[in-house]
Amino acid sequence: MRDILALVGPTAVGKTDVSIELAKRLNAEIVGCDSMQVYRGMAALTQQPTLEQRAAVPHHLVDCIEPTETFSAGRYRAMALEAIEAIQCQGRAALLVGGTGLYLKALTHGLCEAPPANSRIRARLWEAVRAEGSEAHHQRLAGIDPAAAAKIHPHDARRVVRALEVYEVTGQPLSRLWRHAPGGSWRESETDRGLSDMMVVGLTRPREELYERINRRVERMIQDEAVCGEVRRMRADPRGSALSLTARKVHGLRFLEAYLTGETSREETIRLWQQQVRHYARRQLTWFRADPRIQWVTSARDESPGMIVDRLLTVLRLAS
């Protein structure tokens, strides 16, 4: 078996329980690949591995960033490389686990040389987007950079603004920077060769079953005092209003805030939250299915984590 592996898949598919069993069998430590589970104070809301699971298998890049901090793919890449090298120095395998495809791509393919943020231009673009809507500016982007527009959803205002900002700063389409992005700027090492040749397995379920799991998870979470307590503490914390833009994207946060302040009913909160997570799972699957490296395993409804790991290991051995 290779000493760097990745287990990916949509939210609520069952990656956490499977990853614990897989890591035990491979003598591996887990490196999180989730843009939300990095945040402290949100363990229940982001469905982080439990303390018992983290005691059973060492985890990295989980519960390590203050929610007031902005976390990026570039920062993830640097921290993940450091964690992988530390794990390898102990003679153990590194198992990346998560559903943030951009982070996995940043780690294995490097990052494009896009310019740093220009606060003046960005503020102007955001003001225009708020006034006119992201779709209008997505149409503008399509005229400037059709390749980037094809990859960015018209409602993804953050990425639309960034693509327009890059064009205004550099005079070049963002997609040209993607094409010219280096395969990686890190030094050549055993870690680097492992990353370029890393095996990636994906866990999935039939769509109806996955959506059922998502719906049930949301219903459990809104009844969980630990989840609601985290939101109350964030609202009561003087720093709560200073949550970073990335931390504010945690699924369910804005719906729970509205629910706990009486702005929305329980039923409406559940409906909107479930819808948000189902849409996210669909986007995750679209991203991952575009990656030809991924070897997929479809889990059966009543299959135990151990049984799923048996099949994952078979896939890994056949592909090695």
Short mmCIF file of N, CA, C and O in Angstrom, two decimals, residues 223-297:
data_model
loop_
_atom_site.label_atom_id
_atom_site.label_comp_id
_atom_site.label_asym_id
_atom_site.label_seq_id
_atom_site.Cartn_x
_atom_site.Cartn_y
_atom_site.Cartn_z
N GLN A 223 -31.99 18.93 17.21
CA GLN A 223 -32.40 18.48 18.53
C GLN A 223 -31.23 18.37 19.50
O GLN A 223 -31.44 18.15 20.70
N ASP A 224 -30.03 18.51 19.00
CA ASP A 224 -28.81 18.32 19.80
C ASP A 224 -28.45 19.63 20.50
O ASP A 224 -28.12 20.62 19.85
N GLU A 225 -28.49 19.62 21.82
CA GLU A 225 -28.18 20.83 22.56
C GLU A 225 -26.73 21.27 22.34
O GLU A 225 -26.41 22.46 22.43
N ALA A 226 -25.84 20.31 22.03
CA ALA A 226 -24.46 20.68 21.77
C ALA A 226 -24.36 21.58 20.54
O ALA A 226 -23.58 22.55 20.51
N VAL A 227 -25.16 21.29 19.51
CA VAL A 227 -25.15 22.10 18.30
C VAL A 227 -25.71 23.49 18.58
O VAL A 227 -25.09 24.51 18.29
N CYS A 228 -26.90 23.53 19.17
CA CYS A 228 -27.52 24.82 19.46
C CYS A 228 -26.69 25.61 20.47
O CYS A 228 -26.60 26.84 20.38
N GLY A 229 -26.07 24.90 21.42
CA GLY A 229 -25.22 25.57 22.39
C GLY A 229 -24.03 26.25 21.76
O GLY A 229 -23.64 27.36 22.18
N GLU A 230 -23.45 25.62 20.74
CA GLU A 230 -22.32 26.24 20.05
C GLU A 230 -22.75 27.55 19.38
O GLU A 230 -22.03 28.56 19.43
N VAL A 231 -23.93 27.53 18.76
CA VAL A 231 -24.41 28.74 18.09
C VAL A 231 -24.70 29.83 19.12
O VAL A 231 -24.36 31.00 18.92
N ARG A 232 -25.30 29.46 20.24
CA ARG A 232 -25.59 30.46 21.29
C ARG A 232 -24.29 31.06 21.83
O ARG A 232 -24.21 32.29 22.05
N ARG A 233 -23.28 30.21 22.04
CA ARG A 233 -22.01 30.72 22.56
C ARG A 233 -21.34 31.66 21.57
O ARG A 233 -20.76 32.68 21.96
N MET A 234 -21.42 31.32 20.29
CA MET A 234 -20.83 32.21 19.28
C MET A 234 -21.54 33.55 19.25
O MET A 234 -20.92 34.60 19.11
N ARG A 235 -22.87 33.53 19.41
CA ARG A 235 -23.62 34.78 19.40
C ARG A 235 -23.33 35.61 20.65
O ARG A 235 -23.32 36.84 20.60
N ALA A 236 -23.09 34.93 21.78
CA ALA A 236 -22.82 35.64 23.02
C ALA A 236 -21.38 36.14 23.12
O ALA A 236 -21.09 37.10 23.84
N ASP A 237 -20.48 35.49 22.39
CA ASP A 237 -19.07 35.86 22.42
C ASP A 237 -18.89 37.22 21.74
O ASP A 237 -19.39 37.43 20.63
N PRO A 238 -18.18 38.14 22.38
CA PRO A 238 -17.94 39.45 21.73
C PRO A 238 -17.29 39.32 20.36
O PRO A 238 -17.42 40.21 19.52
N ARG A 239 -16.58 38.21 20.13
CA ARG A 239 -15.94 38.01 18.83
C ARG A 239 -16.91 37.42 17.80
O ARG A 239 -16.55 37.26 16.64
N GLY A 240 -18.12 37.07 18.24
CA GLY A 240 -19.05 36.38 17.34
C GLY A 240 -19.33 37.14 16.07
O GLY A 240 -19.47 36.55 14.99
N SER A 241 -19.44 38.47 16.19
CA SER A 241 -19.70 39.27 14.99
C SER A 241 -18.49 39.34 14.08
O SER A 241 -18.58 39.83 12.96
N ALA A 242 -17.33 38.87 14.59
CA ALA A 242 -16.09 38.93 13.81
C ALA A 242 -15.77 37.58 13.17
O ALA A 242 -14.65 37.36 12.73
N LEU A 243 -16.74 36.66 13.14
CA LEU A 243 -16.49 35.39 12.46
C LEU A 243 -16.02 35.66 11.03
O LEU A 243 -16.57 36.53 10.34
N SER A 244 -15.02 34.91 10.59
CA SER A 244 -14.50 35.12 9.24
C SER A 244 -15.55 34.74 8.20
O SER A 244 -16.50 34.01 8.49
N LEU A 245 -15.35 35.23 6.99
CA LEU A 245 -16.28 34.90 5.91
C LEU A 245 -16.34 33.41 5.66
O LEU A 245 -17.40 32.86 5.36
N THR A 246 -15.20 32.73 5.78
CA THR A 246 -15.20 31.29 5.55
C THR A 246 -15.90 30.56 6.69
O THR A 246 -16.67 29.62 6.45
N ALA A 247 -15.69 30.97 7.93
CA ALA A 247 -16.37 30.32 9.06
C ALA A 247 -17.87 30.52 8.98
O ALA A 247 -18.65 29.64 9.38
N ARG A 248 -18.31 31.66 8.47
CA ARG A 248 -19.74 31.94 8.38
C ARG A 248 -20.44 31.04 7.37
O ARG A 248 -21.68 30.98 7.34
N LYS A 249 -19.68 30.32 6.54
CA LYS A 249 -20.27 29.44 5.55
C LYS A 249 -20.60 28.05 6.11
O LYS A 249 -21.08 27.19 5.38
N VAL A 250 -20.33 27.83 7.39
CA VAL A 250 -20.66 26.54 8.00
C VAL A 250 -22.14 26.25 7.79
O VAL A 250 -23.00 27.09 8.07
N HIS A 251 -22.43 25.05 7.29
CA HIS A 251 -23.81 24.70 6.99
C HIS A 251 -24.70 24.79 8.22
O HIS A 251 -24.35 24.29 9.29
N GLY A 252 -25.83 25.42 8.05
CA GLY A 252 -26.81 25.50 9.11
C GLY A 252 -26.65 26.69 10.03
O GLY A 252 -27.59 27.03 10.77
N LEU A 253 -25.51 27.36 10.01
CA LEU A 253 -25.26 28.42 10.99
C LEU A 253 -26.29 29.53 10.88
O LEU A 253 -26.92 29.91 11.86
N ARG A 254 -26.48 30.07 9.68
CA ARG A 254 -27.40 31.20 9.57
C ARG A 254 -28.85 30.78 9.82
O ARG A 254 -29.65 31.55 10.35
N PHE A 255 -29.19 29.53 9.47
CA PHE A 255 -30.55 29.06 9.73
C PHE A 255 -30.79 28.88 11.22
O PHE A 255 -31.86 29.22 11.73
N LEU A 256 -29.79 28.35 11.92
CA LEU A 256 -29.93 28.17 13.36
C LEU A 256 -29.97 29.50 14.09
O LEU A 256 -30.70 29.66 15.07
N GLU A 257 -29.19 30.47 13.62
CA GLU A 257 -29.24 31.79 14.24
C GLU A 257 -30.65 32.38 14.12
O GLU A 257 -31.19 32.94 15.09
N ALA A 258 -31.25 32.25 12.95
CA ALA A 258 -32.60 32.77 12.75
C ALA A 258 -33.61 32.00 13.61
O ALA A 258 -34.54 32.59 14.19
N TYR A 259 -33.42 30.69 13.73
CA TYR A 259 -34.32 29.86 14.54
C TYR A 259 -34.22 30.20 16.01
O TYR A 259 -35.24 30.37 16.70
N LEU A 260 -33.00 30.34 16.51
CA LEU A 260 -32.81 30.58 17.94
C LEU A 260 -33.24 31.98 18.36
O LEU A 260 -33.47 32.23 19.55
N THR A 261 -33.33 32.89 17.41
CA THR A 261 -33.82 34.24 17.73
C THR A 261 -35.30 34.40 17.41
O THR A 261 -35.85 35.50 17.52
N GLY A 262 -35.95 33.29 17.00
CA GLY A 262 -37.38 33.33 16.76
C GLY A 262 -37.79 33.88 15.42
O GLY A 262 -38.98 34.11 15.17
N GLU A 263 -36.84 34.08 14.51
CA GLU A 263 -37.17 34.64 13.20
C GLU A 263 -37.80 33.61 12.27
O GLU A 263 -38.57 33.96 11.37
N THR A 264 -37.44 32.33 12.44
CA THR A 264 -38.01 31.28 11.61
C THR A 264 -38.49 30.14 12.50
O THR A 264 -38.00 29.96 13.62
N SER A 265 -39.43 29.37 11.98
CA SER A 265 -39.95 28.23 12.73
C SER A 265 -38.98 27.06 12.66
O SER A 265 -38.07 27.02 11.82
N ARG A 266 -39.19 26.09 13.54
CA ARG A 266 -38.38 24.88 13.52
C ARG A 266 -38.52 24.15 12.19
O ARG A 266 -37.52 23.71 11.61
N GLU A 267 -39.75 24.03 11.71
CA GLU A 267 -40.00 23.30 10.46
C GLU A 267 -39.31 23.99 9.28
O GLU A 267 -38.70 23.33 8.43
N GLU A 268 -39.39 25.31 9.21
CA GLU A 268 -38.76 26.04 8.11
C GLU A 268 -37.25 25.96 8.21
O GLU A 268 -36.55 25.84 7.20
N THR A 269 -36.71 26.01 9.43
CA THR A 269 -35.26 25.89 9.62
C THR A 269 -34.77 24.56 9.12
O THR A 269 -33.77 24.47 8.39
N ILE A 270 -35.47 23.48 9.48
CA ILE A 270 -35.08 22.14 9.03
C ILE A 270 -35.14 22.05 7.52
O ILE A 270 -34.22 21.54 6.87
N ARG A 271 -36.21 22.57 6.93
CA ARG A 271 -36.37 22.48 5.47
C ARG A 271 -35.24 23.20 4.73
O ARG A 271 -34.63 22.65 3.81
N LEU A 272 -34.94 24.42 5.16
CA LEU A 272 -33.90 25.20 4.48
C LEU A 272 -32.52 24.59 4.69
O LEU A 272 -31.70 24.55 3.77
N TRP A 273 -32.27 24.12 5.90
CA TRP A 273 -30.97 23.52 6.22
C TRP A 273 -30.77 22.24 5.42
O TRP A 273 -29.71 22.02 4.81
N GLN A 274 -31.77 21.37 5.38
CA GLN A 274 -31.67 20.14 4.60
C GLN A 274 -31.43 20.44 3.13
O GLN A 274 -30.60 19.79 2.48
N GLN A 275 -32.15 21.41 2.61
CA GLN A 275 -31.98 21.78 1.21
C GLN A 275 -30.57 22.26 0.93
O GLN A 275 -29.96 21.88 -0.08
N GLN A 276 -30.02 23.09 1.83
CA GLN A 276 -28.67 23.60 1.65
C GLN A 276 -27.66 22.46 1.60
O GLN A 276 -26.77 22.44 0.73
N VAL A 277 -27.78 21.49 2.50
CA VAL A 277 -26.80 20.41 2.56
C VAL A 277 -26.97 19.47 1.37
O VAL A 277 -25.97 18.98 0.82
N ARG A 278 -28.20 19.22 0.94
CA ARG A 278 -28.39 18.37 -0.25
C ARG A 278 -27.76 19.00 -1.48
O ARG A 278 -27.11 18.32 -2.29
N HIS A 279 -27.94 20.31 -1.64
CA HIS A 279 -27.33 21.00 -2.79
C HIS A 279 -25.80 20.92 -2.71
O HIS A 279 -25.14 20.75 -3.73
N TYR A 280 -25.27 21.06 -1.50
CA TYR A 280 -23.82 20.97 -1.33
C TYR A 280 -23.31 19.58 -1.70
O TYR A 280 -22.29 19.44 -2.39
N ALA A 281 -24.02 18.55 -1.25
CA ALA A 281 -23.61 17.18 -1.58
C ALA A 281 -23.60 16.96 -3.09
O ALA A 281 -22.70 16.29 -3.63
N ARG A 282 -24.58 17.53 -3.77
CA ARG A 282 -24.63 17.39 -5.23
C ARG A 282 -23.43 18.06 -5.88
O ARG A 282 -22.83 17.53 -6.83
N ARG A 283 -23.06 19.25 -5.38
CA ARG A 283 -21.88 19.93 -5.93
C ARG A 283 -20.61 19.15 -5.64
O ARG A 283 -19.70 19.08 -6.50
N GLN A 284 -20.52 18.55 -4.46
CA GLN A 284 -19.35 17.73 -4.14
C GLN A 284 -19.21 16.58 -5.13
O GLN A 284 -18.11 16.31 -5.64
N LEU A 285 -20.30 15.88 -5.38
CA LEU A 285 -20.25 14.74 -6.29
C LEU A 285 -19.88 15.19 -7.71
O LEU A 285 -19.11 14.50 -8.40
N THR A 286 -20.40 16.31 -8.14
CA THR A 286 -20.04 16.82 -9.47
C THR A 286 -18.55 17.09 -9.56
O THR A 286 -17.89 16.75 -10.55
N TRP A 287 -17.98 17.70 -8.51
CA TRP A 287 -16.54 18.00 -8.49
C TRP A 287 -15.74 16.71 -8.52
O TRP A 287 -14.83 16.54 -9.35
N PHE A 288 -16.05 15.78 -7.62
CA PHE A 288 -15.23 14.57 -7.51
C PHE A 288 -15.36 13.67 -8.73
O PHE A 288 -14.38 13.02 -9.12
N ARG A 289 -16.52 13.62 -9.34
CA ARG A 289 -16.69 12.74 -10.49
C ARG A 289 -15.93 13.23 -11.71
O ARG A 289 -15.76 12.50 -12.68
N ALA A 290 -15.48 14.47 -11.66
CA ALA A 290 -14.64 14.98 -12.75
C ALA A 290 -13.18 14.57 -12.58
O ALA A 290 -12.36 14.84 -13.46
N ASP A 291 -12.85 13.93 -11.47
CA ASP A 291 -11.47 13.51 -11.19
C ASP A 291 -11.31 12.05 -11.57
O ASP A 291 -11.83 11.15 -10.90
N PRO A 292 -10.58 11.76 -12.65
CA PRO A 292 -10.47 10.37 -13.12
C PRO A 292 -9.66 9.47 -12.19
O PRO A 292 -9.69 8.25 -12.34
N ARG A 293 -8.92 10.04 -11.24
CA ARG A 293 -8.11 9.22 -10.34
C ARG A 293 -8.96 8.44 -9.34
O ARG A 293 -8.52 7.41 -8.82
N ILE A 294 -10.14 8.94 -9.05
CA ILE A 294 -10.90 8.40 -7.93
C ILE A 294 -11.48 7.03 -8.27
O ILE A 294 -12.16 6.85 -9.29
N GLN A 295 -11.21 6.07 -7.39
CA GLN A 295 -11.79 4.73 -7.47
C GLN A 295 -13.01 4.70 -6.53
O GLN A 295 -12.87 4.86 -5.32
N TRP A 296 -14.20 4.50 -7.08
CA TRP A 296 -15.42 4.64 -6.30
C TRP A 296 -15.90 3.32 -5.70
O TRP A 296 -15.82 2.27 -6.34
N VAL A 297 -16.41 3.43 -4.49
CA VAL A 297 -17.07 2.30 -3.83
C VAL A 297 -18.43 2.80 -3.37
O VAL A 297 -18.53 3.83 -2.69
#
